[in-house]
PDB file of C-alpha atoms in Angstrom:
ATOM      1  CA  UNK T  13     -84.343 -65.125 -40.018  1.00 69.00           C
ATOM      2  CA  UNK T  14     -80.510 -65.216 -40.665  1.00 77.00           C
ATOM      3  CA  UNK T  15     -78.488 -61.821 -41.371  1.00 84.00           C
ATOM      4  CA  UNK T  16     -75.909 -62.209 -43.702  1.00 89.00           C
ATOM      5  CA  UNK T  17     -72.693 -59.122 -42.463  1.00 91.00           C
ATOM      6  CA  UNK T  18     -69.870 -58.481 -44.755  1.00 93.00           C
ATOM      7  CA  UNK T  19     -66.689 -57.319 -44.601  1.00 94.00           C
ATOM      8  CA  UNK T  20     -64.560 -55.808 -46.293  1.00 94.00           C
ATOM      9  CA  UNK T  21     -60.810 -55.839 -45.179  1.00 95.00           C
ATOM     10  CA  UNK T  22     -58.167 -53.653 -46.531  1.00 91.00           C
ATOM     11  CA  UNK T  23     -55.385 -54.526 -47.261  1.00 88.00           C
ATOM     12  CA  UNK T  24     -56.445 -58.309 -45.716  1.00 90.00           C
ATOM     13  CA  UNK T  25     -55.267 -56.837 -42.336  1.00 89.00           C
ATOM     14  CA  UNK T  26     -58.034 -58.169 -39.358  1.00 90.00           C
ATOM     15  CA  UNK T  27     -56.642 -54.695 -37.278  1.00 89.00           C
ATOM     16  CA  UNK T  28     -57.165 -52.594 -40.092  1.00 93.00           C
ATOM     17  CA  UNK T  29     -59.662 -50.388 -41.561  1.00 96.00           C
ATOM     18  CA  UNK T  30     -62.489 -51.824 -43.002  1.00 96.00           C
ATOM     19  CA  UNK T  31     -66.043 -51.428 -44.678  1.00 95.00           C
ATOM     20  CA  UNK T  32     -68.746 -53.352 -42.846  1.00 95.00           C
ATOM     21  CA  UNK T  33     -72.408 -53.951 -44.460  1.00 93.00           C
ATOM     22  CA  UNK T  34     -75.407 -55.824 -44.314  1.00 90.00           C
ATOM     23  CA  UNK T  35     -78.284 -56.955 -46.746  1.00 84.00           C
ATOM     24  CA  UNK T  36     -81.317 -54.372 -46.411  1.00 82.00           C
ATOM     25  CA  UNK T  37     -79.576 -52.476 -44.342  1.00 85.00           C
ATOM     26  CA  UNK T  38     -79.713 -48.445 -44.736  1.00 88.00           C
ATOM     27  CA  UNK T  39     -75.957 -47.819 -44.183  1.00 91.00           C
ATOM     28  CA  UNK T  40     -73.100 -48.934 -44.415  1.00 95.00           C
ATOM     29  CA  UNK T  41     -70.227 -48.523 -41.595  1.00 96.00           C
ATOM     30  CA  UNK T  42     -66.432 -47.447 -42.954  1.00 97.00           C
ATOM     31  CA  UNK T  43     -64.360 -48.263 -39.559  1.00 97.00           C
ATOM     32  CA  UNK T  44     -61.058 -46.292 -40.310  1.00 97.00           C
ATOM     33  CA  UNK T  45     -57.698 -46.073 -38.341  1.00 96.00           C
ATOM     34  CA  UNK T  46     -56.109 -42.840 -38.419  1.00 96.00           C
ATOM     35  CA  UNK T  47     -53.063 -43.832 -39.851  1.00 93.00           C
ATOM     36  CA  UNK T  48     -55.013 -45.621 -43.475  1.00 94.00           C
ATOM     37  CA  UNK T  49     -54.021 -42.875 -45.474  1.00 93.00           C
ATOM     38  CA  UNK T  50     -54.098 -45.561 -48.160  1.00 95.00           C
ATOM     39  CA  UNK T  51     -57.709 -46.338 -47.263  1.00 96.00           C
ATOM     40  CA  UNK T  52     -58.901 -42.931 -47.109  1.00 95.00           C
ATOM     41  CA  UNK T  53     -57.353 -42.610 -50.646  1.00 95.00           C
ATOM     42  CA  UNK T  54     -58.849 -45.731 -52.263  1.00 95.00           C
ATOM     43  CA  UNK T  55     -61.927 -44.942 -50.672  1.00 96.00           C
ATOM     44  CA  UNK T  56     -62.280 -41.164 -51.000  1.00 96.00           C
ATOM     45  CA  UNK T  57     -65.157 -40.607 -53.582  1.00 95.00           C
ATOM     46  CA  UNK T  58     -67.457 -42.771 -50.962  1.00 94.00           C
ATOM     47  CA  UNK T  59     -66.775 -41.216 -47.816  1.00 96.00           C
ATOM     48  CA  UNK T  60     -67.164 -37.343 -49.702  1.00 96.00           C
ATOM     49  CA  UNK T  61     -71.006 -37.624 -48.759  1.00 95.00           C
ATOM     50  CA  UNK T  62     -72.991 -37.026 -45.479  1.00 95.00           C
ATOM     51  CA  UNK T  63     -72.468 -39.065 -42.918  1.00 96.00           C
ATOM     52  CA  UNK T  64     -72.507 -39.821 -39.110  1.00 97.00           C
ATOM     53  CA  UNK T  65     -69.568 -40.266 -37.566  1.00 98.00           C
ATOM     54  CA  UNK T  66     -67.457 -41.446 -34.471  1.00 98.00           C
ATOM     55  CA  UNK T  67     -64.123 -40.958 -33.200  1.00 98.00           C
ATOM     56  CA  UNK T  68     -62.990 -43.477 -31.070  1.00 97.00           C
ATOM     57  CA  UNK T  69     -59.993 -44.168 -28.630  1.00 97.00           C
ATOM     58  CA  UNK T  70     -60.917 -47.399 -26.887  1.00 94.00           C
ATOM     59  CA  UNK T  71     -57.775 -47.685 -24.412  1.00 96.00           C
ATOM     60  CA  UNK T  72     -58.887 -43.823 -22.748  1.00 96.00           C
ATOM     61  CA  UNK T  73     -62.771 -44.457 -23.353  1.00 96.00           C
ATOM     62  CA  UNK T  74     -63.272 -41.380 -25.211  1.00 97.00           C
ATOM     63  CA  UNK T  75     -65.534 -40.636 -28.178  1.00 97.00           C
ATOM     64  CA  UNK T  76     -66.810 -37.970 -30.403  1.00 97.00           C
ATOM     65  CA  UNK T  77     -69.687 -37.915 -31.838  1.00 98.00           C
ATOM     66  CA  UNK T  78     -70.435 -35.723 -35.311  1.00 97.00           C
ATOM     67  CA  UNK T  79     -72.735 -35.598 -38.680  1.00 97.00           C
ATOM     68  CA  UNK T  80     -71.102 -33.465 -41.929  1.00 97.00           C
ATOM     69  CA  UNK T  81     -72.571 -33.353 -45.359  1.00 96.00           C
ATOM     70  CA  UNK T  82     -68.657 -34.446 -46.340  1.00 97.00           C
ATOM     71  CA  UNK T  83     -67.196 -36.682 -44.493  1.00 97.00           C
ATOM     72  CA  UNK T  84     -63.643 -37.097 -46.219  1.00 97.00           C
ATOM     73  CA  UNK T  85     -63.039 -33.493 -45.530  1.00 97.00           C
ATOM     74  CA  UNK T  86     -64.023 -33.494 -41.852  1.00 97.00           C
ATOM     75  CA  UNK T  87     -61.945 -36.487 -40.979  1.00 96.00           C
ATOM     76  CA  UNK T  88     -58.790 -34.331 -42.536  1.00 95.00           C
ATOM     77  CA  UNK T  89     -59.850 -31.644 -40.294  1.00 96.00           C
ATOM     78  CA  UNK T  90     -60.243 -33.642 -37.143  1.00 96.00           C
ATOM     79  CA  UNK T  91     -56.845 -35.156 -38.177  1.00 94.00           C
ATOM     80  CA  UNK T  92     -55.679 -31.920 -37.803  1.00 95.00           C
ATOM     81  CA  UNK T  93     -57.034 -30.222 -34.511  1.00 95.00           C
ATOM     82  CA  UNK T  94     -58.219 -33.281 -32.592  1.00 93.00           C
ATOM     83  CA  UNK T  95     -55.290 -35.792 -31.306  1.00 95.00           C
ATOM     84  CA  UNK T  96     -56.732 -37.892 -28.652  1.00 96.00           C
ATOM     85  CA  UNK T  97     -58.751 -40.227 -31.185  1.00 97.00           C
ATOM     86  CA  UNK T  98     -57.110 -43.550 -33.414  1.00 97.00           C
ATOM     87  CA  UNK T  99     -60.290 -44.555 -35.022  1.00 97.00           C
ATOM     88  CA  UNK T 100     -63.200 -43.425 -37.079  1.00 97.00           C
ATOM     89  CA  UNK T 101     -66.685 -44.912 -37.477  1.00 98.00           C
ATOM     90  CA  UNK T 102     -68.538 -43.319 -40.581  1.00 98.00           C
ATOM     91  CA  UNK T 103     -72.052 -44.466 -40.898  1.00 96.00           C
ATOM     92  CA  UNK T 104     -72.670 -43.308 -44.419  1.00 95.00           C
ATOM     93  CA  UNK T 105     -76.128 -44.106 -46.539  1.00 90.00           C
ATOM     94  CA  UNK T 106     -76.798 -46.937 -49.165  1.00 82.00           C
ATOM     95  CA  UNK T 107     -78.783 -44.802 -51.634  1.00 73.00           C
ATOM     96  CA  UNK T 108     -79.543 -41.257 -52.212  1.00 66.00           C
ATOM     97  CA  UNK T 109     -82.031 -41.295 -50.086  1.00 58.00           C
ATOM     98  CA  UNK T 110     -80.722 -41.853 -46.582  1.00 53.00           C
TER      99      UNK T 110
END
């Protein structure tokens, strides 16, 4: 059975942030460069739920791994105290009920 992926990329930009998403899937996956402010802002009222999240820095292999019930906020606040990362991966729900 074929899966059908889509993405969505802001700003058309193939190194940029973007929303990734699947039919019947349970989540949806908001992959975010630290320096989108412009994403964060167009796509603030989504990512001010709970979510999983990642923070990435592929070139020094480091990651950190965290859940919040708001997950705008805690990317401003890991913007703030944590330096080492350039990426996020929010993994936020489809409905209200994941």
């Amino acid at each position: 059975m074929a899966t059908t992926i889509y993405t969505y990329l802001h700003n058309d930009d193939l190194n940029g942030s973007r929303i990734v998403s699947m039919d019947d899937c349970m989540c949806k996956l908001y992959d975010i460069r630290r320096d989108d402010s412009d994403f964060l802002e167009c796509f603030k009222c989504d990512l001010q739920k709970p979510a999983l999240y990642i923070l990435l820095n592929k070139e020094s292999r480091k990651a950190y791994v965290g859940e919040t019930d708001d997950a705008m906020e805690r990317i401003g606040q890991h913007a703030a105290a944590k330096q080492f990362w350039t990426e996020a991966m929010v993994f936020l729900g489809t409905n209200e009920d994941t």
